[in-house]
Amino acid sequence: MHDREDGARMYALIEELYPICRSITGDGVRDTLARIERQLPAPLVRSEVPSGTPVLDWTVPREWNIRDAWIADASGARVVDFHASNLHVVNYSVPVRARMSLAELRPHLHALPDHPDWIPYRTSYYAETWGFCLRQRQLDALPDGDYEVCIDATLAPGHLSYGQLVLPGESPDEVVLSTHVCHPSLCNDNLSSIAVATALARELAARPRRRWTYRFIFAPGTIGAIAWLAQHRDVVPRIRAGMTLTCLGSAHPFTYKQTLAADTEIDRAAALVLRDRDPADQVIAFFPYGYDERQYNSPGFRAPVGSLMRGRHGMFPEYHTSADDLGFVSPERLVESLAVVRSIVDVLEGNRRYRNLAPDGEPQLGKRGLYRATGGTAIPDLNLAMLWVLTLSDGKHGLLDIAERARLPFATIRVAADHLRDAGLLAEL
Amino acid sequence: MHDREDGARMYALIEELYPICRSITGDGVRDTLARIERQLPAPLVRSEVPSGTPVLDWTVPREWNIRDAWIADASGARVVDFHASNLHVVNYSVPVRARMSLAELRPHLHALPDHPDWIPYRTSYYAETWGFCLRQRQLDALPDGDYEVCIDATLAPGHLSYGQLVLPGESPDEVVLSTHVCHPSLCNDNLSSIAVATALARELAARPRRRWTYRFIFAPGTIGAIAWLAQHRDVVPRIRAGMTLTCLGSAHPFTYKQTLAADTEIDRAAALVLRDRDPADQVIAFFPYGYDERQYNSPGFRAPVGSLMRGRHGMFPEYHTSADDLGFVSPERLVESLAVVRSIVDVLEGNRRYRNLAPDGEPQLGKRGLYRATGGTAIPDLNLAMLWVLTLSDGKHGLLDIAERARLPFATIRVAADHLRDAGLLAEL
Amino acid sequence: MHDREDGARMYALIEELYPICRSITGDGVRDTLARIERQLPAPLVRSEVPSGTPVLDWTVPREWNIRDAWIADASGARVVDFHASNLHVVNYSVPVRARMSLAELRPHLHALPDHPDWIPYRTSYYAETWGFCLRQRQLDALPDGDYEVCIDATLAPGHLSYGQLVLPGESPDEVVLSTHVCHPSLCNDNLSSIAVATALARELAARPRRRWTYRFIFAPGTIGAIAWLAQHRDVVPRIRAGMTLTCLGSAHPFTYKQTLAADTEIDRAAALVLRDRDPADQVIAFFPYGYDERQYNSPGFRAPVGSLMRGRHGMFPEYHTSADDLGFVSPERLVESLAVVRSIVDVLEGNRRYRNLAPDGEPQLGKRGLYRATGGTAIPDLNLAMLWVLTLSDGKHGLLDIAERARLPFATIRVAADHLRDAGLLAEL
């Protein structure tokens, strides 16, 4: 069965990417892009933007790479070790090699008192500092005394890396699906979405026809999207719809975060799909915090890019901690997420507009074999869907409008429209 | 008292029409129209559309008339008999005369397992078949063996019949009230509405003036409305408001189903009347299933025709069964329904637009005898209504707008406007 | 502390004004205006409109002044005495001196059966009559027999008095704050609002700059506002926003009553301030009854004047009774009310519109010292406010729009905008 294969393949990709120490620049991102590419039917277009390049209001920072990091006690034993978890180092820490007392070290140590067994994930991209993250229990157990600390990292001129896959469609207008690839060993955030996006790209590449052009962007958060925007100004006006994909592997209900405009096609497509899925799913309004939808929706671009997530950033306890591990995501949940994204894409693909060619009264569906024969009390959904499509196909309404108003699943409306079109009752506009 | 007379007369008409076997064509409809006409102050305009006439996307079918139908057991005893209830025959059955085993007969038998004492109502207008409807208890009691079946019906070139009464008003713009007359022995659906429409027609005919032209249509469902539309294309643009009237004799709360446009004058008038009546009453959105509002609202016509009902089709158990009998409707409920329809009509008649002739500040109502003299804490509704009419009579708002916003009954707003107009404070626009 | 001083000063003004017998005309109003003026940094502009002057649809009535009034029993003892409470006389009573039986007197006596210890407040401005108001207990205790009644009042050609203070701002467009000054010994209604308006006027006069011109109107209800409108037609088009202030001294939650247009700047500013204050506060729709917002919103003027109140007229038992006394209002509540009015004014003053000068993507706040350095899970409100201001400063949205959408307090949004402007990221439009 397809779903099982899909789930296994997505989960395996997460397992493969989990150990890599990613950041907003560096070899971890390059390695990640290379492994994503192996899952795709076509090469990723890779971009390498040199440090110091001005991108919109920002500048591409120096590239960060790390080889080792540890804290050793007086006996020389490593009490904190980067090789046990790459979360142990504050991401983008400057190199350090020093001996200091616990008191001096303490301001550089981050832990979670409320979750004493979890390692927090911290970053310091734009302030030059260094630090370690560790379990509260580890921290509490450190005896006074001197410690040796080492962060064997380099922060040097290099590049910012991102990758893209573009699947051309009948229209040059684009659907953009964007995932951040800058987080280290965190599974839900955001290996889950990398896996879902990769699976969807595979699927769409295999389709005989695509109405829209699909662009998958795998880029570091914020600076990656900003670099992409700076280098693809010509593409932005062609963005018809888009989503950032985040945290799609956990068991939480789905949340779709609207574009700033709130009522664009992607907003309505996503809301429709969630409406018919689970009452716990929700649609929330845009706010200028979260993921790269912030950049796409900024005043200079106003691209209609929403965000699809399950766990919401900052709203599940495992967020940005070592508890966001391989056990926190599952093939089943990835398959559900893939299905939701696919359904949203299918609305965009299928949202056509027709004109009813027999607009005066209701056409006689029975004589065309499209209506149950014996009058009773109820009406099957497909028949009702046909009546809705006929009623609203006046040039002003597309199938998405009709599915919203009919409160019927989009797929039912689409099949109804296909039947009516095949019977010569509809012409596409 | 008026109401009692009205109720008795409406119920008596239902009693008179109940035994007749109606269908979408045939003598039952003609007989029904003739009996309706006797209650009216003017003749019904009768239309007879020949079988085979193309009407919009449809063709008028052959005319169906039935004289007798029965199932007899091996002993010759009639175990199902059309003369006991015309619901026993699937409406529009083709003629049949045959002998067959119970096993062969069974596919032609319809019953209701959940309501074993009720006979269902079934139709097969456009598929050539035949059948019988019977109580589940009857069906269960049939012994194996051979049966003689007879449906002595004719399905032959003839006509489709419908009738209309037009009451001219000051304006040629029309208010259309349409009832289906194709159901056999079912009281709520739709003899109740035939009775209410007839009573209202009598009332409106007696009024010294009518602002709008009123058109009462008594026609078979679907094909009747389609034939009417095909033959009255010129009338459609003059339809200012309309309702199909259905199932108005039972004890259910009222439901008004909106036009497709949802915010036309009839929608707002009906919503206003129900708002002030009973919290159990409701307004529901249009959907393209139900009664002939489907045809009126189709893309080629888009006539603002809603639907007023009490029991909603398919949503009360007695619907389309023999339990929808004379005991299921009552004079009291018919009187209530007549009052609601009359109130809606009164909103349409009274929804005038005025200009406040003393628009600067509040005119001094006291010096015109329109205001209570001593200041206290509360204000009578009529005074408040006058203040609302003065406030909103700026050329942009009619009395319906004002009643909606003031949350006061339309009648109060109308009386207030009359007082203000008589005092020279308002001019009609 | 400021608040304590403000509260004491407002309450002291109420104490000073409480004993005065005010009406819609007469020396009580003049005395009140003189005492208000002493609290202000600039003279009130006083208007005296002669009796008989036509004002809009009304005519200024004769001036009413009262010196004494009483009912004496057979022994000559005063059983009702104006000097005990000026509420004892129906306001605007014609003079009377007569001897009559209790039965003859009774139609002239008003009491409150449900509140037997309270004296009601009654008026009869435009119907020539006289009367007394008394406690139900007093009324019940009156023995049969003859009574001497005296109302030593004059109703004679004179003037209608009102006062204004105008504080010029950078713009000639005006914010109007209007309070009725016609009620006698009633504290909440409306000495409380007189005190709040006076305190606010003092505060605004002391500000180094005002964006808008502020006009404080102290005028008798209805006829006073009508006279003002008749004499200030030129000002009306410059009214950008306004409120009538009523009943602001009691412990009730706040109610803001919208302008007729319902979505003007004052409506949104007031709603925003109450949204962030207390869930018990509410915004209600305009209705053409209440205070002088009726006149300002009439079709000839349509000035955007709402109404701010705590206790709602007619909806608290003490309304228009002697229970609306010095104990019914308090310095603390007056301070709260002043704060709410001040906050609303501050929204009007601060509702500026900016253009984001770095509109492409999110500008790098960190390099400008405007963003916390280390990435964690939450974001401070001020940072979020900056992101909202940047996102929506596209020329179409002002800070009020942004505060509404961000669901952040206006003050936070305003501070965020100040920071961004100071950093060169915003230009005012």
mmCIF file of N, CA, C and O in Angstrom, chain A residues 356 358-368 371-379 384 387-388 390-394 396-397 405 425, chain B residues 56-59 110 121-124 126-127 226 229 233 259-262 286-289 294-295 297-302 314 319-320:
data_model
loop_
_atom_site.group_PDB
_atom_site.id
_atom_site.type_symbol
_atom_site.label_atom_id
_atom_site.label_comp_id
_atom_site.label_asym_id
_atom_site.label_seq_id
_atom_site.Cartn_x
_atom_site.Cartn_y
_atom_site.Cartn_z
ATOM 1 N N ASN A 356 -22.577 27.055 -16.717
ATOM 2 C CA ASN A 356 -23.692 26.127 -16.895
ATOM 3 C C ASN A 356 -24.298 26.386 -18.273
ATOM 4 O O ASN A 356 -24.749 27.496 -18.566
ATOM 5 N N ALA A 358 -26.898 24.893 -19.517
ATOM 6 C CA ALA A 358 -28.361 24.774 -19.480
ATOM 7 C C ALA A 358 -28.851 25.562 -18.267
ATOM 8 O O ALA A 358 -29.350 24.997 -17.307
ATOM 9 N N PRO A 359 -28.674 26.891 -18.313
ATOM 10 C CA PRO A 359 -28.845 27.689 -17.099
ATOM 11 C C PRO A 359 -30.292 27.964 -16.710
ATOM 12 O O PRO A 359 -30.540 28.417 -15.595
ATOM 13 N N ASP A 360 -31.231 27.706 -17.625
ATOM 14 C CA ASP A 360 -32.623 28.045 -17.335
ATOM 15 C C ASP A 360 -33.292 26.885 -16.627
ATOM 16 O O ASP A 360 -33.611 25.863 -17.241
ATOM 17 N N GLY A 361 -33.535 27.037 -15.347
ATOM 18 C CA GLY A 361 -34.079 25.939 -14.570
ATOM 19 C C GLY A 361 -33.008 24.883 -14.390
ATOM 20 O O GLY A 361 -31.849 25.060 -14.770
ATOM 21 N N GLU A 362 -33.445 23.773 -13.820
ATOM 22 C CA GLU A 362 -32.520 22.686 -13.543
ATOM 23 C C GLU A 362 -32.524 21.783 -14.768
ATOM 24 O O GLU A 362 -33.594 21.361 -15.201
ATOM 25 N N PRO A 363 -31.384 21.451 -15.358
ATOM 26 C CA PRO A 363 -31.439 20.516 -16.487
ATOM 27 C C PRO A 363 -31.895 19.135 -16.012
ATOM 28 O O PRO A 363 -31.738 18.782 -14.843
ATOM 29 N N GLN A 364 -32.465 18.405 -16.920
ATOM 30 C CA GLN A 364 -32.982 17.088 -16.542
ATOM 31 C C GLN A 364 -31.833 16.088 -16.466
ATOM 32 O O GLN A 364 -31.402 15.524 -17.478
ATOM 33 N N LEU A 365 -31.336 15.884 -15.272
ATOM 34 C CA LEU A 365 -30.183 14.997 -15.086
ATOM 35 C C LEU A 365 -30.553 13.550 -15.367
ATOM 36 O O LEU A 365 -29.748 12.769 -15.853
ATOM 37 N N GLY A 366 -31.817 13.211 -15.058
ATOM 38 C CA GLY A 366 -32.257 11.829 -15.215
ATOM 39 C C GLY A 366 -32.072 11.305 -16.633
ATOM 40 O O GLY A 366 -31.555 10.205 -16.837
ATOM 41 N N LYS A 367 -32.428 12.114 -17.609
ATOM 42 C CA LYS A 367 -32.341 11.624 -18.986
ATOM 43 C C LYS A 367 -30.890 11.456 -19.429
ATOM 44 O O LYS A 367 -30.618 10.820 -20.443
ATOM 45 N N ARG A 368 -29.964 12.020 -18.663
ATOM 46 C CA ARG A 368 -28.533 11.865 -18.963
ATOM 47 C C ARG A 368 -27.892 10.807 -18.067
ATOM 48 O O ARG A 368 -26.667 10.663 -18.032
ATOM 49 N N TYR A 371 -28.975 10.981 -12.508
ATOM 50 C CA TYR A 371 -29.829 11.179 -11.343
ATOM 51 C C TYR A 371 -30.464 9.859 -10.988
ATOM 52 O O TYR A 371 -30.881 9.118 -11.873
ATOM 53 N N ARG A 372 -30.552 9.585 -9.695
ATOM 54 C CA ARG A 372 -31.264 8.381 -9.262
ATOM 55 C C ARG A 372 -32.690 8.424 -9.814
ATOM 56 O O ARG A 372 -33.292 9.496 -9.927
ATOM 57 N N ALA A 373 -33.253 7.253 -10.085
ATOM 58 C CA ALA A 373 -34.519 7.204 -10.815
ATOM 59 C C ALA A 373 -35.760 7.388 -9.941
ATOM 60 O O ALA A 373 -36.691 8.092 -10.294
ATOM 61 N N THR A 374 -35.806 6.768 -8.804
ATOM 62 C CA THR A 374 -37.026 6.770 -8.008
ATOM 63 C C THR A 374 -36.979 7.835 -6.917
ATOM 64 O O THR A 374 -36.036 7.884 -6.130
ATOM 65 N N GLY A 375 -38.002 8.680 -6.897
ATOM 66 C CA GLY A 375 -38.036 9.753 -5.915
ATOM 67 C C GLY A 375 -38.235 9.222 -4.509
ATOM 68 O O GLY A 375 -39.140 8.441 -4.257
ATOM 69 N N GLY A 376 -37.389 9.591 -3.604
ATOM 70 C CA GLY A 376 -37.540 9.190 -2.211
ATOM 71 C C GLY A 376 -37.416 10.411 -1.338
ATOM 72 O O GLY A 376 -37.898 11.473 -1.702
ATOM 73 N N THR A 377 -36.736 10.286 -0.215
ATOM 74 C CA THR A 377 -36.658 11.434 0.679
ATOM 75 C C THR A 377 -35.278 12.070 0.713
ATOM 76 O O THR A 377 -35.165 13.259 0.879
ATOM 77 N N ALA A 378 -34.214 11.286 0.549
ATOM 78 C CA ALA A 378 -32.890 11.881 0.650
ATOM 79 C C ALA A 378 -32.269 12.019 -0.737
ATOM 80 O O ALA A 378 -32.843 11.604 -1.735
ATOM 81 N N ILE A 379 -31.127 12.590 -0.807
ATOM 82 C CA ILE A 379 -30.447 12.785 -2.080
ATOM 83 C C ILE A 379 -28.967 12.486 -1.848
ATOM 84 O O ILE A 379 -28.395 12.940 -0.876
ATOM 85 N N LEU A 384 -26.414 16.052 -5.076
ATOM 86 C CA LEU A 384 -26.510 17.393 -4.504
ATOM 87 C C LEU A 384 -25.352 18.258 -5.014
ATOM 88 O O LEU A 384 -25.542 19.436 -5.354
ATOM 89 N N LEU A 387 -26.143 19.537 -8.378
ATOM 90 C CA LEU A 387 -27.096 20.651 -8.342
ATOM 91 C C LEU A 387 -26.406 21.943 -7.909
ATOM 92 O O LEU A 387 -26.679 23.020 -8.442
ATOM 93 N N TRP A 388 -25.501 21.836 -6.955
ATOM 94 C CA TRP A 388 -24.753 23.023 -6.525
ATOM 95 C C TRP A 388 -23.886 23.565 -7.666
ATOM 96 O O TRP A 388 -23.816 24.778 -7.895
ATOM 97 N N LEU A 390 -24.298 23.229 -10.841
ATOM 98 C CA LEU A 390 -25.169 23.852 -11.844
ATOM 99 C C LEU A 390 -25.671 25.210 -11.372
ATOM 100 O O LEU A 390 -25.721 26.179 -12.137
ATOM 101 N N THR A 391 -26.052 25.269 -10.100
ATOM 102 C CA THR A 391 -26.624 26.505 -9.563
ATOM 103 C C THR A 391 -25.619 27.650 -9.575
ATOM 104 O O THR A 391 -25.959 28.787 -9.872
ATOM 105 N N LEU A 392 -24.381 27.352 -9.243
ATOM 106 C CA LEU A 392 -23.409 28.433 -9.062
ATOM 107 C C LEU A 392 -22.464 28.622 -10.247
ATOM 108 O O LEU A 392 -21.642 29.542 -10.224
ATOM 109 N N SER A 393 -22.565 27.767 -11.250
ATOM 110 C CA SER A 393 -21.662 27.942 -12.401
ATOM 111 C C SER A 393 -22.208 29.012 -13.343
ATOM 112 O O SER A 393 -22.690 28.738 -14.435
ATOM 113 N N ASP A 394 -22.124 30.234 -12.864
ATOM 114 C CA ASP A 394 -22.673 31.381 -13.579
ATOM 115 C C ASP A 394 -21.565 32.314 -14.022
ATOM 116 O O ASP A 394 -21.799 33.465 -14.374
ATOM 117 N N LYS A 396 -19.291 33.443 -12.120
ATOM 118 C CA LYS A 396 -18.752 34.169 -10.966
ATOM 119 C C LYS A 396 -18.129 33.237 -9.926
ATOM 120 O O LYS A 396 -17.412 33.686 -9.048
ATOM 121 N N HIS A 397 -18.457 31.956 -9.997
ATOM 122 C CA HIS A 397 -18.009 31.044 -8.938
ATOM 123 C C HIS A 397 -17.156 29.918 -9.493
ATOM 124 O O HIS A 397 -17.509 29.299 -10.493
ATOM 125 N N ARG A 405 -19.558 26.837 -0.200
ATOM 126 C CA ARG A 405 -20.969 27.154 0.029
ATOM 127 C C ARG A 405 -21.807 25.889 0.212
ATOM 128 O O ARG A 405 -22.742 25.869 1.003
ATOM 129 N N LEU A 425 -22.937 19.659 -20.057
ATOM 130 C CA LEU A 425 -23.714 20.671 -19.336
ATOM 131 C C LEU A 425 -22.856 21.835 -18.830
ATOM 132 O O LEU A 425 -23.394 22.837 -18.368
ATOM 133 N N LEU B 56 -37.845 24.434 -21.416
ATOM 134 C CA LEU B 56 -36.443 24.559 -20.992
ATOM 135 C C LEU B 56 -35.712 23.281 -21.386
ATOM 136 O O LEU B 56 -35.787 22.869 -22.543
ATOM 137 N N ASP B 57 -35.009 22.657 -20.457
ATOM 138 C CA ASP B 57 -34.237 21.454 -20.810
ATOM 139 C C ASP B 57 -35.097 20.184 -20.795
ATOM 140 O O ASP B 57 -34.603 19.096 -21.039
ATOM 141 N N TRP B 58 -36.385 20.312 -20.470
ATOM 142 C CA TRP B 58 -37.241 19.156 -20.275
ATOM 143 C C TRP B 58 -38.269 19.025 -21.402
ATOM 144 O O TRP B 58 -38.403 19.895 -22.243
ATOM 145 N N THR B 59 -39.001 17.927 -21.334
ATOM 146 C CA THR B 59 -40.105 17.714 -22.259
ATOM 147 C C THR B 59 -41.321 17.318 -21.429
ATOM 148 O O THR B 59 -41.198 16.486 -20.515
ATOM 149 N N HIS B 110 -42.694 -1.456 -1.807
ATOM 150 C CA HIS B 110 -41.947 -0.502 -0.972
ATOM 151 C C HIS B 110 -42.638 -0.349 0.374
ATOM 152 O O HIS B 110 -43.849 -0.136 0.424
ATOM 153 N N TYR B 121 -44.753 7.105 0.332
ATOM 154 C CA TYR B 121 -45.141 7.735 -0.939
ATOM 155 C C TYR B 121 -43.928 7.698 -1.854
ATOM 156 O O TYR B 121 -42.855 8.179 -1.509
ATOM 157 N N ARG B 122 -44.094 7.058 -3.000
ATOM 158 C CA ARG B 122 -42.980 6.957 -3.952
ATOM 159 C C ARG B 122 -43.469 7.368 -5.339
ATOM 160 O O ARG B 122 -44.653 7.203 -5.669
ATOM 161 N N THR B 123 -42.505 7.894 -6.120
ATOM 162 C CA THR B 123 -42.840 8.320 -7.472
ATOM 163 C C THR B 123 -41.807 7.754 -8.445
ATOM 164 O O THR B 123 -40.696 7.411 -8.049
ATOM 165 N N SER B 124 -42.205 7.650 -9.698
ATOM 166 C CA SER B 124 -41.239 7.273 -10.735
ATOM 167 C C SER B 124 -41.660 7.949 -12.031
ATOM 168 O O SER B 124 -42.099 7.316 -12.976
ATOM 169 N N TYR B 126 -39.942 9.616 -14.342
ATOM 170 C CA TYR B 126 -39.141 9.624 -15.575
ATOM 171 C C TYR B 126 -38.457 8.290 -15.848
ATOM 172 O O TYR B 126 -37.705 8.152 -16.789
ATOM 173 N N ALA B 127 -38.722 7.259 -15.008
ATOM 174 C CA ALA B 127 -38.220 5.916 -15.311
ATOM 175 C C ALA B 127 -39.453 5.029 -15.432
ATOM 176 O O ALA B 127 -40.308 5.005 -14.546
ATOM 177 N N ILE B 226 -41.064 24.496 -14.253
ATOM 178 C CA ILE B 226 -40.250 24.621 -15.471
ATOM 179 C C ILE B 226 -41.132 25.036 -16.652
ATOM 180 O O ILE B 226 -40.752 25.914 -17.446
ATOM 181 N N LEU B 229 -42.005 28.712 -16.160
ATOM 182 C CA LEU B 229 -40.882 29.586 -16.498
ATOM 183 C C LEU B 229 -40.712 29.670 -18.017
ATOM 184 O O LEU B 229 -40.461 30.751 -18.569
ATOM 185 N N ARG B 233 -41.317 33.864 -19.539
ATOM 186 C CA ARG B 233 -39.994 34.510 -19.472
ATOM 187 C C ARG B 233 -40.120 36.014 -19.275
ATOM 188 O O ARG B 233 -39.267 36.640 -18.637
ATOM 189 N N THR B 259 -33.341 32.986 -0.561
ATOM 190 C CA THR B 259 -33.026 32.943 -1.982
ATOM 191 C C THR B 259 -31.522 32.696 -2.120
ATOM 192 O O THR B 259 -30.775 32.837 -1.155
ATOM 193 N N LEU B 260 -31.090 32.380 -3.329
ATOM 194 C CA LEU B 260 -29.651 32.194 -3.531
ATOM 195 C C LEU B 260 -28.888 33.472 -3.181
ATOM 196 O O LEU B 260 -27.819 33.429 -2.569
ATOM 197 N N ALA B 261 -29.445 34.608 -3.521
ATOM 198 C CA ALA B 261 -28.764 35.876 -3.257
ATOM 199 C C ALA B 261 -28.716 36.185 -1.765
ATOM 200 O O ALA B 261 -27.844 36.903 -1.295
ATOM 201 N N ALA B 262 -29.672 35.645 -1.024
ATOM 202 C CA ALA B 262 -29.649 35.638 0.444
ATOM 203 C C ALA B 262 -29.986 36.950 1.127
ATOM 204 O O ALA B 262 -30.314 36.965 2.304
ATOM 205 N N PHE B 286 -29.945 29.114 1.306
ATOM 206 C CA PHE B 286 -30.386 28.414 0.108
ATOM 207 C C PHE B 286 -29.543 27.170 -0.137
ATOM 208 O O PHE B 286 -28.346 27.155 0.107
ATOM 209 N N PHE B 287 -30.192 26.138 -0.632
ATOM 210 C CA PHE B 287 -29.455 24.998 -1.188
ATOM 211 C C PHE B 287 -30.306 24.503 -2.355
ATOM 212 O O PHE B 287 -31.529 24.663 -2.353
ATOM 213 N N PRO B 288 -29.687 23.907 -3.364
ATOM 214 C CA PRO B 288 -30.411 23.650 -4.616
ATOM 215 C C PRO B 288 -31.162 22.333 -4.588
ATOM 216 O O PRO B 288 -31.079 21.538 -5.520
ATOM 217 N N TYR B 289 -31.877 22.102 -3.498
ATOM 218 C CA TYR B 289 -32.704 20.925 -3.388
ATOM 219 C C TYR B 289 -33.906 21.375 -2.585
ATOM 220 O O TYR B 289 -33.822 22.334 -1.821
ATOM 221 N N ARG B 294 -35.698 26.079 -6.442
ATOM 222 C CA ARG B 294 -34.555 25.622 -7.260
ATOM 223 C C ARG B 294 -34.631 26.194 -8.669
ATOM 224 O O ARG B 294 -33.629 26.602 -9.249
ATOM 225 N N GLN B 295 -35.824 26.117 -9.259
ATOM 226 C CA GLN B 295 -35.984 26.564 -10.637
ATOM 227 C C GLN B 295 -35.907 28.087 -10.737
ATOM 228 O O GLN B 295 -35.250 28.640 -11.617
ATOM 229 N N ASN B 297 -34.437 30.189 -8.867
ATOM 230 C CA ASN B 297 -33.110 30.743 -8.580
ATOM 231 C C ASN B 297 -32.023 30.268 -9.538
ATOM 232 O O ASN B 297 -30.854 30.614 -9.352
ATOM 233 N N SER B 298 -32.374 29.483 -10.537
ATOM 234 C CA SER B 298 -31.346 28.936 -11.428
ATOM 235 C C SER B 298 -30.628 30.063 -12.171
ATOM 236 O O SER B 298 -31.146 31.186 -12.257
ATOM 237 N N PRO B 299 -29.402 29.788 -12.683
ATOM 238 C CA PRO B 299 -28.578 30.869 -13.247
ATOM 239 C C PRO B 299 -29.278 31.666 -14.342
ATOM 240 O O PRO B 299 -29.033 32.865 -14.470
ATOM 241 N N GLY B 300 -30.147 31.033 -15.105
ATOM 242 C CA GLY B 300 -30.806 31.752 -16.196
ATOM 243 C C GLY B 300 -31.885 32.700 -15.719
ATOM 244 O O GLY B 300 -32.314 33.581 -16.481
ATOM 245 N N PHE B 301 -32.353 32.523 -14.482
ATOM 246 C CA PHE B 301 -33.444 33.373 -14.001
ATOM 247 C C PHE B 301 -33.068 34.193 -12.770
ATOM 248 O O PHE B 301 -33.352 35.363 -12.681
ATOM 249 N N ARG B 302 -32.484 33.563 -11.815
ATOM 250 C CA ARG B 302 -32.076 34.240 -10.587
ATOM 251 C C ARG B 302 -33.209 35.101 -10.005
ATOM 252 O O ARG B 302 -32.965 36.228 -9.528
ATOM 253 N N GLY B 314 -38.159 15.947 4.393
ATOM 254 C CA GLY B 314 -37.163 14.943 4.747
ATOM 255 C C GLY B 314 -36.742 14.983 6.197
ATOM 256 O O GLY B 314 -35.991 14.126 6.650
ATOM 257 N N TYR B 319 -43.038 12.761 6.844
ATOM 258 C CA TYR B 319 -42.806 13.270 5.489
ATOM 259 C C TYR B 319 -42.917 12.144 4.459
ATOM 260 O O TYR B 319 -42.318 11.091 4.594
ATOM 261 N N HIS B 320 -43.730 12.398 3.435
ATOM 262 C CA HIS B 320 -43.899 11.429 2.352
ATOM 263 C C HIS B 320 -44.333 10.055 2.839
ATOM 264 O O HIS B 320 -43.834 9.031 2.358
#
